[in-house]
XYZ file of N, CA and C in Angstrom:
726
model
N -13.385 -6.535 -27.351
C -12.718 -5.188 -26.327
C -12.189 -5.659 -24.861
N -12.820 -6.764 -24.322
C -12.371 -7.179 -23.268
C -10.916 -7.724 -23.141
N -10.527 -8.525 -24.332
C -9.124 -8.676 -24.509
C -8.279 -7.722 -24.489
N -8.634 -6.462 -24.974
C -7.776 -5.194 -24.906
C -7.860 -4.407 -23.557
N -8.841 -4.618 -22.836
C -8.924 -4.304 -21.542
C -7.909 -5.163 -20.742
N -7.827 -6.593 -20.927
C -7.186 -7.281 -20.302
C -5.748 -7.069 -20.354
N -5.205 -6.720 -21.563
C -3.860 -6.539 -21.767
C -3.549 -4.913 -20.958
N -4.371 -4.188 -21.045
C -4.140 -2.988 -20.490
C -3.990 -3.230 -18.680
N -4.841 -4.158 -18.325
C -4.823 -4.390 -17.219
C -3.536 -5.224 -16.727
N -3.008 -6.019 -17.449
C -1.699 -6.851 -17.313
C -0.584 -5.809 -17.204
N -0.558 -4.874 -18.218
C 0.459 -3.944 -18.294
C 0.451 -3.019 -16.894
N -0.601 -2.855 -16.624
C -0.530 -1.608 -15.355
C -0.248 -2.488 -14.163
N -0.435 -3.814 -14.100
C -0.206 -4.444 -12.632
C 1.369 -4.739 -12.652
N 1.851 -4.796 -14.070
C 3.057 -4.883 -14.176
C 3.887 -3.988 -13.671
N 3.355 -2.574 -14.261
C 3.972 -1.379 -14.073
C 4.220 -1.297 -12.397
N 3.049 -1.826 -11.503
C 3.139 -1.580 -10.222
C 3.469 -2.835 -9.602
N 4.394 -3.617 -10.059
C 4.484 -5.015 -9.698
C 5.206 -4.791 -8.178
N 6.111 -3.869 -8.139
C 6.825 -3.580 -6.763
C 5.966 -3.132 -5.342
N 4.837 -2.459 -5.848
C 4.235 -2.076 -4.958
C 2.699 -2.876 -4.865
N 2.449 -3.997 -5.326
C 1.376 -4.719 -5.070
C 1.302 -5.313 -3.574
N 0.032 -4.921 -2.763
C -0.197 -5.131 -1.744
C -1.459 -6.362 -1.390
N -1.105 -7.313 -0.536
C -2.030 -8.406 -0.087
C -2.297 -9.233 -1.139
N -2.448 -8.857 -2.547
C -2.974 -9.961 -3.688
C -1.874 -9.694 -4.626
N -1.641 -10.937 -5.171
C -0.588 -10.938 -6.318
C -1.234 -10.278 -7.415
N -0.463 -10.590 -8.798
C -0.684 -9.755 -9.948
C -2.026 -10.476 -10.668
N -2.253 -11.803 -10.691
C -3.471 -12.016 -11.198
C -4.812 -11.519 -10.836
N -4.929 -11.643 -9.222
C -5.989 -11.115 -8.696
C -6.342 -9.532 -8.990
N -5.033 -8.996 -8.692
C -5.227 -7.397 -9.200
C -5.337 -7.216 -10.403
N -4.975 -7.740 -11.467
C -5.307 -7.625 -13.002
C -6.764 -7.838 -13.265
N -7.267 -8.839 -12.295
C -8.727 -9.234 -12.387
C -9.525 -8.087 -12.058
N -9.143 -7.586 -11.069
C -9.873 -6.047 -10.258
C -10.014 -5.021 -11.231
N -8.704 -4.667 -11.680
C -8.658 -3.615 -12.851
C -9.745 -3.933 -13.998
N -9.679 -5.451 -14.500
C -10.426 -5.555 -15.762
C -11.934 -5.477 -15.280
N -12.221 -5.848 -14.103
C -13.708 -5.646 -13.687
C -14.158 -4.204 -13.502
N -13.019 -3.430 -13.011
C -13.262 -1.850 -12.847
C -13.635 -1.400 -14.358
N -13.029 -1.636 -15.241
C -12.919 -1.393 -16.772
C -14.265 -1.692 -17.269
N -14.764 -2.924 -17.248
C -16.008 -3.339 -17.638
C -17.130 -2.939 -16.981
N -17.149 -2.510 -15.642
C -18.294 -1.814 -14.890
C -18.360 -0.542 -15.910
N -17.334 0.315 -15.694
C -17.490 1.630 -16.276
C -17.567 1.225 -17.816
N -17.609 0.442 -18.741
C -17.963 0.294 -19.978
C -19.329 -0.007 -20.051
N -19.882 -0.441 -19.326
C -21.444 -0.457 -19.104
C -22.125 0.909 -19.095
N -21.534 1.975 -18.659
C -22.031 3.188 -18.825
C -21.533 4.131 -19.682
N -20.278 3.983 -20.112
C -19.895 4.728 -21.336
C -18.430 3.722 -21.963
N -18.564 3.651 -23.265
C -17.686 2.760 -24.006
C -16.095 3.443 -23.873
N -15.423 2.729 -23.410
C -14.009 3.048 -23.239
C -13.266 2.393 -24.528
N -12.684 3.613 -25.272
C -11.914 3.169 -26.498
C -10.019 3.256 -26.161
N -9.486 2.419 -26.113
C -7.982 2.633 -25.923
C -7.554 3.668 -27.123
N -6.427 4.235 -26.466
C -6.085 5.354 -27.493
C -4.610 5.259 -27.499
N -3.807 5.239 -28.521
C -2.618 4.975 -28.522
C -1.593 6.058 -29.131
N -0.309 6.438 -28.764
C 0.453 7.506 -29.465
C -0.050 8.904 -29.347
N -0.767 9.010 -28.359
C -1.449 10.731 -28.121
C -1.063 10.896 -26.553
N -0.591 12.156 -26.670
C -0.074 12.704 -25.193
C -0.763 13.880 -25.077
N -0.859 14.301 -23.767
C -1.614 15.451 -23.257
C -0.568 16.486 -22.660
N -0.569 17.869 -22.687
C 0.559 18.435 -22.329
C -0.186 18.890 -20.795
N 0.942 18.796 -19.994
C 0.522 19.220 -18.501
C 0.763 20.795 -18.418
N 0.389 21.650 -18.891
C 0.827 22.947 -19.018
C 2.083 23.556 -18.738
N 2.819 22.406 -19.376
C 4.261 22.775 -19.370
C 5.121 22.066 -18.324
N 4.498 21.201 -17.542
C 4.993 20.658 -16.501
C 5.321 19.118 -16.900
N 5.123 18.643 -17.868
C 5.276 17.496 -18.111
C 4.290 16.805 -19.064
N 4.303 15.722 -19.491
C 3.253 15.101 -20.362
C 2.877 13.869 -19.972
N 1.657 13.531 -20.561
C 1.065 12.145 -19.859
C 0.356 11.703 -21.272
N 0.486 10.063 -21.425
C -0.271 9.446 -22.702
C -1.860 9.666 -22.199
N -2.594 9.744 -23.112
C -4.192 9.366 -22.944
C -4.185 8.154 -23.396
N -4.663 7.155 -22.533
C -4.897 5.673 -22.756
C -6.495 5.376 -23.081
N -7.350 6.079 -22.559
C -8.874 5.679 -22.968
C -9.539 6.898 -23.388
N -10.444 6.775 -24.387
C -11.367 7.856 -24.551
C -12.895 6.923 -24.624
N -13.854 8.283 -24.096
C -14.976 7.918 -24.198
C -15.841 8.866 -24.655
N -17.093 8.919 -24.855
C -18.132 9.929 -25.338
C -17.918 11.067 -24.418
N -17.277 12.328 -24.606
C -17.007 13.467 -23.661
C -15.977 13.284 -22.805
N -14.955 12.358 -22.909
C -13.955 11.971 -22.081
C -12.784 11.616 -22.502
N -11.704 12.118 -22.216
C -10.326 11.475 -22.630
C -9.774 11.394 -21.286
N -9.061 10.075 -20.983
C -8.434 9.727 -20.006
C -7.179 9.483 -19.867
N -6.402 10.041 -18.877
C -4.987 9.570 -18.565
C -4.995 8.836 -17.361
N -3.893 8.107 -17.116
C -3.895 7.316 -16.006
C -3.111 8.185 -14.720
N -3.485 8.172 -13.679
C -3.099 8.837 -12.595
C -1.474 8.890 -12.518
N -1.070 7.582 -12.478
C 0.208 7.266 -12.117
C 1.262 7.863 -13.148
N 0.853 8.006 -14.320
C 1.349 8.531 -15.312
C 1.734 10.090 -15.188
N 0.621 10.757 -14.679
C 0.801 12.298 -14.505
C 1.544 12.514 -13.086
N 1.351 11.544 -12.182
C 2.032 11.694 -10.913
C 3.902 11.406 -10.974
N 3.961 10.540 -12.044
C 5.384 10.351 -12.360
C 6.112 11.660 -12.949
N 4.997 12.318 -14.019
C 5.492 13.294 -14.928
C 5.631 14.523 -13.827
N 4.947 14.668 -12.991
C 4.895 15.875 -11.922
C 5.846 15.761 -10.582
N 6.454 14.347 -10.483
C 7.257 14.199 -9.301
C 6.122 14.212 -8.006
N 5.295 13.513 -8.290
C 4.193 13.401 -7.248
C 4.117 12.217 -6.578
N 4.294 11.809 -5.439
C 4.442 10.264 -4.804
C 3.012 10.089 -5.065
N 2.761 8.680 -5.765
C 1.526 8.172 -6.060
C 0.367 8.169 -4.829
N 1.003 8.166 -3.741
C 0.110 7.966 -2.607
C -0.764 9.100 -2.470
N 0.104 10.233 -2.508
C -0.487 11.717 -2.304
C -1.239 11.917 -3.672
N -1.078 11.532 -4.801
C -2.201 11.611 -5.927
C -3.290 11.070 -5.723
N -3.220 9.718 -5.254
C -4.425 8.883 -5.010
C -5.347 9.394 -3.851
N -4.600 10.003 -2.840
C -5.572 10.662 -1.914
C -6.022 11.548 -2.629
N -5.584 12.472 -3.421
C -6.289 13.611 -4.155
C -7.653 12.973 -4.916
N -7.337 12.016 -5.691
C -8.226 11.414 -6.500
C -9.561 11.046 -5.558
N -9.309 10.147 -4.375
C -10.212 9.621 -3.663
C -10.983 10.738 -3.100
N -10.464 11.977 -2.509
C -11.128 12.978 -2.153
C -12.010 13.478 -2.899
N -11.750 13.770 -4.605
C -12.336 14.517 -5.592
C -13.601 13.616 -6.016
N -13.289 12.084 -5.765
C -14.290 11.129 -6.309
C -15.177 11.206 -5.193
N -14.924 11.357 -3.792
C -16.225 11.743 -2.744
C -16.855 12.980 -3.102
N -16.166 13.788 -3.693
C -16.871 14.826 -3.632
C -18.037 14.827 -4.782
N -17.389 14.296 -5.889
C -18.298 13.762 -7.034
C -19.465 12.943 -6.834
N -19.242 11.854 -5.961
C -20.431 10.924 -5.407
C -21.407 12.030 -4.854
N -21.129 12.901 -3.955
C -22.078 13.706 -3.142
C -22.869 14.523 -4.276
N -22.019 15.170 -5.190
C -22.569 16.029 -6.029
C -23.554 15.150 -6.929
N -23.343 14.079 -7.263
C -24.002 13.271 -8.043
C -25.492 12.875 -7.492
N -25.172 12.568 -6.173
C -26.377 12.334 -5.463
C -27.228 13.274 -5.304
N -26.705 14.610 -4.862
C -27.496 15.570 -4.799
C -28.427 15.779 -5.971
N -27.775 15.611 -7.249
C -28.325 16.036 -8.655
C -29.590 15.017 -8.855
N -29.013 13.699 -8.348
C -30.126 12.406 -8.537
C -31.543 12.968 -7.674
N -31.123 13.360 -6.395
C -32.306 13.530 -5.468
C -33.108 14.862 -6.250
N -32.561 15.961 -6.809
C -33.211 17.093 -7.113
C -33.967 16.542 -8.399
N -33.707 15.673 -9.135
C -34.200 15.226 -10.329
C -35.454 14.483 -9.864
N -35.589 13.681 -8.775
C -36.706 13.105 -8.200
C -37.400 12.059 -8.888
N -36.678 11.235 -9.986
C -37.322 10.273 -10.516
C -36.856 8.640 -10.301
N -36.082 8.868 -8.928
C -35.488 7.621 -8.647
C -34.453 7.062 -9.253
N -33.867 7.484 -10.398
C -32.729 7.120 -11.146
C -31.505 7.748 -10.503
N -30.444 6.683 -10.819
C -29.040 7.100 -10.428
C -28.050 7.589 -11.452
N -27.557 8.615 -11.522
C -26.810 9.112 -12.705
C -25.158 8.914 -12.716
N -24.741 9.153 -13.529
C -23.423 8.876 -13.607
C -22.418 9.769 -14.428
N -22.916 10.988 -14.646
C -22.273 11.690 -15.420
C -21.046 12.503 -14.652
N -21.347 12.811 -13.474
C -20.455 13.518 -12.643
C -19.428 12.491 -11.775
N -19.537 11.107 -12.316
C -18.710 10.188 -11.599
C -17.667 9.843 -12.754
N -17.715 9.880 -13.914
C -17.044 9.521 -14.853
C -15.591 10.216 -15.200
N -15.481 11.245 -14.033
C -14.237 11.911 -14.181
C -13.190 11.206 -13.588
N -13.642 10.356 -12.448
C -12.665 9.555 -12.047
C -12.908 8.071 -11.883
N -12.370 7.270 -12.498
C -12.503 5.861 -12.496
C -11.302 5.038 -11.622
N -11.977 4.666 -10.504
C -11.180 3.671 -9.730
C -10.670 2.514 -10.224
N -9.588 2.097 -10.427
C -9.080 0.859 -10.907
C -9.027 -0.154 -10.126
N -9.219 0.013 -8.695
C -9.287 -0.844 -7.577
C -7.837 -1.760 -7.407
N -6.624 -1.052 -7.712
C -5.580 -1.488 -7.297
C -4.988 -1.436 -5.961
N -4.386 -2.341 -5.228
C -4.351 -2.314 -3.941
C -2.585 -2.324 -3.630
N -2.182 -1.140 -3.586
C -0.701 -0.854 -3.538
C -0.110 -0.259 -2.183
N 1.119 -0.273 -2.045
C 1.825 0.319 -0.988
C 3.088 1.001 -1.587
N 3.343 2.074 -0.694
C 4.379 2.709 -1.328
C 5.304 3.542 0.176
N 6.474 3.472 -0.042
C 6.981 3.843 1.018
C 7.027 5.352 1.183
N 6.727 5.943 2.358
C 6.455 7.426 2.594
C 7.304 7.857 3.869
N 8.343 8.642 3.564
C 8.980 9.087 4.707
C 8.279 9.904 5.805
N 7.254 10.451 5.318
C 6.333 11.253 6.038
C 5.303 10.413 7.039
N 5.051 9.018 6.612
C 4.370 8.462 7.564
C 4.746 7.855 8.740
N 3.738 7.415 9.825
C 4.530 7.069 10.985
C 4.797 5.748 11.113
N 6.033 5.528 11.505
C 6.599 4.077 11.222
C 5.725 2.786 11.818
N 5.666 1.470 11.109
C 4.905 0.635 11.674
C 5.607 -0.177 12.769
N 5.462 -1.196 13.197
C 5.829 -2.204 14.339
C 7.103 -2.912 13.789
N 7.312 -2.667 12.500
C 8.899 -3.235 12.001
C 9.695 -1.798 11.739
N 9.247 -0.578 11.804
C 10.174 0.723 11.579
C 9.783 1.289 10.364
N 9.280 0.315 9.373
C 9.006 0.862 8.048
C 7.833 1.926 7.989
N 8.166 2.835 7.061
C 7.206 4.019 6.947
C 6.730 3.800 5.659
N 5.145 3.899 5.426
C 4.685 3.509 4.376
C 3.168 4.077 4.160
N 2.636 4.130 2.989
C 1.195 4.494 2.765
C 0.486 3.709 1.650
N -0.912 3.481 2.007
C -1.517 2.988 0.615
C -1.782 3.836 -0.394
N -1.800 3.007 -1.717
C -2.115 3.805 -2.845
C -2.608 3.170 -3.937
N -3.265 3.703 -4.979
C -3.809 3.050 -6.002
C -3.944 3.599 -7.250
N -4.461 3.324 -8.277
C -4.438 4.122 -9.549
C -5.785 4.347 -10.116
N -5.639 5.278 -10.859
C -7.275 5.686 -11.467
C -7.017 6.350 -12.850
N -8.252 5.904 -13.496
C -8.329 6.915 -14.957
C -8.882 8.106 -14.713
N -8.376 9.106 -14.912
C -8.721 10.673 -14.588
C -9.016 11.254 -16.059
N -10.185 12.013 -16.238
C -10.433 12.760 -17.488
C -9.760 13.898 -17.400
N -9.265 14.349 -18.720
C -8.112 15.415 -18.893
C -9.150 16.388 -18.489
N -10.589 16.561 -18.318
C -11.072 17.870 -17.973
C -10.612 18.176 -16.260
N -10.253 17.202 -15.645
C -9.962 17.376 -14.356
C -8.564 17.825 -14.019
N -7.429 18.062 -15.287
C -6.095 18.157 -15.217
C -5.953 19.395 -14.286
N -6.347 20.537 -14.800
C -6.317 21.793 -14.382
C -6.227 21.833 -12.858
N -7.513 21.247 -12.175
C -7.719 21.049 -10.685
C -6.532 20.023 -10.105
N -6.174 19.334 -11.019
C -5.112 17.998 -10.320
C -3.835 18.935 -10.396
N -3.518 19.606 -11.589
C -2.278 20.446 -11.398
C -2.290 21.535 -10.171
N -3.350 22.206 -10.038
C -3.500 23.049 -8.903
C -3.134 22.429 -7.589
N -3.653 21.085 -7.310
C -3.290 20.384 -6.125
C -2.214 19.782 -6.257
N -1.205 19.596 -7.046
C -0.150 19.013 -7.285
C 1.091 19.912 -6.452
N 2.127 19.255 -6.759
C 3.387 19.950 -5.995
C 3.941 21.294 -6.704
N 3.289 21.220 -7.828
C 3.323 22.458 -8.832
C 2.104 23.418 -8.879
N 1.569 23.305 -7.829
C 0.128 24.138 -7.690
C 0.375 25.486 -7.825
N 1.397 25.997 -7.275
C 1.574 27.395 -6.880
C 1.901 27.889 -8.280
N 2.747 27.437 -8.792
C 3.338 27.858 -10.240
C 2.520 27.737 -11.175
N 1.730 26.669 -11.160
C 0.782 26.657 -12.208
C -0.516 27.562 -12.014
N -1.011 27.880 -10.925
C -2.004 29.053 -10.598
C -1.259 30.482 -11.062
N -0.057 30.645 -10.658
C 0.489 32.023 -10.909
C 0.728 31.948 -12.633
N 0.986 31.131 -13.359
C 1.062 31.132 -14.632
C -0.434 31.244 -15.361
N -1.488 30.640 -14.595
C -2.738 30.541 -15.241
C -3.729 31.919 -15.032
N -3.235 32.497 -13.907
C -4.063 33.909 -13.500
C -4.569 34.723 -14.735
N -3.460 35.334 -15.436
C -4.062 36.144 -16.429
C -5.085 35.481 -17.593
N -4.738 34.222 -18.033
C -5.718 33.514 -18.787
C -6.992 33.454 -18.115
N -7.325 33.057 -16.568
C -8.358 33.249 -15.952
C -9.017 34.559 -15.967
N -8.052 35.469 -15.987
C -8.649 36.752 -16.098
C -9.294 37.183 -17.140
N -8.794 36.726 -18.342
C -9.368 36.878 -19.667
C -10.536 36.251 -19.849
N -10.537 34.914 -19.150
C -11.938 34.051 -19.495
C -12.968 34.767 -18.619
N -12.777 35.017 -17.677
C -13.662 35.921 -16.680
C -14.466 37.064 -17.084
N -13.455 37.902 -17.961
C -13.743 38.991 -18.576
C -14.875 38.990 -19.632
N -14.494 37.603 -20.528
C -15.587 37.222 -21.530
C -16.920 37.027 -20.779
N -16.790 36.369 -19.534
C -18.120 35.963 -19.101
C -18.842 37.035 -18.539
N -18.280 38.069 -17.638
C -18.782 39.183 -17.120
C -18.992 40.510 -17.895
N -18.184 40.520 -18.981
C -18.702 41.722 -19.798
C -17.901 42.817 -18.717
N -18.502 43.995 -19.091
C -18.424 45.067 -18.054
C -19.328 45.389 -16.661
N -19.851 44.248 -16.097
C -20.811 44.268 -15.070
C -20.297 44.515 -13.947
N -18.957 44.541 -13.450
C -18.274 44.761 -12.538
C -17.308 46.103 -12.553
N -17.314 46.965 -13.702
C -16.447 47.940 -13.670
C -17.036 49.018 -13.052
N -18.234 49.246 -12.488
C -19.074 50.114 -11.929
C -18.821 50.085 -10.004
N -18.190 48.834 -9.697
C -17.972 48.414 -8.478
C -16.828 48.723 -7.939
N -16.677 49.771 -6.853
C -15.328 50.140 -6.488
C -14.596 48.803 -5.746
N -13.196 48.796 -6.159
C -12.490 47.940 -5.417
C -11.978 48.459 -3.875
N -12.037 47.616 -2.844
C -11.414 48.204 -1.439
C -10.529 47.221 -1.024
N -9.883 47.555 0.119
C -9.153 47.059 0.742
C -9.794 46.144 1.827
N -8.935 45.503 2.469
C -9.572 44.624 3.729
C -10.348 45.250 4.770
N -9.757 46.443 4.718
C -10.419 47.628 6.057
C -11.522 48.329 5.201
N -11.829 48.155 4.018
C -12.991 48.878 3.444
C -12.479 50.286 2.821
N -10.911 50.405 2.681
C -10.593 51.469 1.930
C -10.677 51.600 0.572
N -11.310 52.646 -0.148
C -11.216 52.434 -1.735
C -9.888 52.229 -2.227
N -9.401 51.543 -3.053
C -8.146 51.417 -4.000
C -7.883 52.281 -5.075
N -8.984 52.952 -5.430
C -9.155 53.848 -6.751
C -9.448 53.032 -7.827
N -9.549 51.541 -7.828
C -9.807 50.764 -9.023
C -11.031 50.307 -8.904
N -11.582 49.243 -9.614
C -12.638 48.799 -9.862
C -12.658 47.231 -9.638
N -13.743 46.652 -9.216
C -13.757 45.041 -8.859
C -13.527 44.272 -10.123
N -13.878 44.899 -11.360
C -13.702 44.181 -12.731
C -12.172 43.887 -12.857
N -11.218 45.018 -12.621
C -9.701 44.925 -12.986
C -9.299 44.175 -11.618
N -9.897 44.675 -10.629
C -9.284 43.869 -9.532
C -9.184 42.461 -9.461
N -10.518 41.870 -9.739
C -10.738 40.424 -9.583
C -10.360 39.435 -10.943
N -10.186 40.388 -11.875
C -10.007 39.763 -13.355
C -8.711 40.154 -13.842
N -7.463 40.326 -13.091
C -6.327 41.042 -13.509
C -5.952 40.018 -14.857
N -5.199 40.888 -15.910
C -4.680 40.098 -16.843
C -3.243 40.143 -17.048
N -2.475 41.242 -15.953
C -1.100 41.391 -15.874
C -0.658 42.383 -17.171
N -1.656 42.746 -17.860
C -1.177 43.673 -19.093
C -1.071 42.642 -20.338
N -1.320 41.409 -20.117
C -1.309 40.426 -21.389
C -2.341 40.412 -22.224
N -2.117 40.119 -23.817
C -2.987 39.874 -24.516
C -3.516 38.670 -24.224
N -4.722 38.152 -24.793
C -5.313 36.804 -24.877
C -4.194 35.678 -24.938
N -3.755 35.821 -26.315
C -2.755 34.801 -26.643
C -1.529 34.951 -25.859
N -1.226 35.928 -25.158
C 0.369 35.819 -24.378
C -0.044 35.188 -22.885
N -1.197 35.249 -22.660
C -1.742 34.890 -21.241
C -1.926 33.268 -21.411
N -2.408 32.850 -22.398
C -2.527 31.399 -23.055
C -1.180 30.889 -23.144
N -0.064 31.503 -23.647
C 1.242 30.987 -23.912
C 1.685 30.766 -22.297
N 1.529 31.867 -21.433
C 1.969 31.891 -20.102
C 1.490 30.660 -19.348
N 0.166 30.513 -19.541
C -0.463 29.403 -18.707
C 0.121 27.874 -19.174
N 0.740 28.028 -20.112
C 1.174 26.429 -20.486
C 2.738 26.596 -20.578
N 3.330 27.522 -19.927
C 4.657 27.683 -19.882
C 5.443 26.876 -18.842
N 4.683 26.203 -18.066
C 5.460 25.324 -16.727
C 6.384 26.070 -16.069
N 7.277 25.408 -15.156
C 8.070 26.091 -14.468
C 9.199 27.070 -15.142
N 9.281 28.050 -14.622
C 10.539 29.091 -15.361
C 11.467 29.445 -14.225
N 12.451 29.644 -14.605
C 13.838 29.847 -13.761
C 13.931 31.309 -13.469
N 13.992 31.958 -12.132
C 14.199 33.330 -12.058
C 15.717 33.689 -11.934
N 16.206 34.654 -11.810
C 17.635 35.173 -12.025
C 18.510 34.165 -10.943
N 17.739 33.876 -9.687
C 18.410 33.048 -8.559
C 18.421 31.503 -8.976
N 17.851 30.950 -9.934
C 17.727 29.903 -10.255
C 16.453 28.706 -9.687
N 15.522 29.893 -8.967
C 14.422 29.188 -8.642
C 13.098 29.199 -9.458
N 12.210 28.687 -9.276
C 10.925 28.751 -9.902
C 10.025 30.164 -9.763
N 9.526 30.540 -10.457
C 8.762 31.715 -10.495
C 7.298 31.702 -11.181
């Protein structure tokens, strides 16, 4: 298995060759390999080939690893498919990983047996690449270049809805997915909220109820809502996305 991880690490570093910072390809590949080996002590990582995941119609990304309960995509593959600068996708992953660490620590303390858990941390596996990417929005350095640090991660496919919502296609994805979300919440809540009147911000009754207000399906059936959730960007009459 180590040799398979080594080949993955070598290919990944070659992919990012133009972005490598501070250390050369051998050192960076070694760090990727170490990250994979550390994760493998917690959950067995099995390479996956010739399998893609649909990014809700906004592109596709290959599944590169699988473990018990998780399929993983490479963050840079998803970022490429979405047209998302890697340094911004990396910043998202670091933020979410930080939240996961806090949530895991809270759960460990609540358990009270002194053990450190991993289940909430396995959604994001930092591959410890040290990269730099041109960033026109960054402040210029002393030489006038604008750039930002970046890295790469294995991200569980369970986290893809959140990733899409935070990506440049976030508004379109959320708009597409709302009717499907409405159907899902109706199944969870049943009729519990139908007797609660819906009101405007100033407290004026709308004549509707909280159930229909919160869990709108836009009149779509469940099947139609699921198809809409996966439709990706669609063009309106003016050529823009809706």
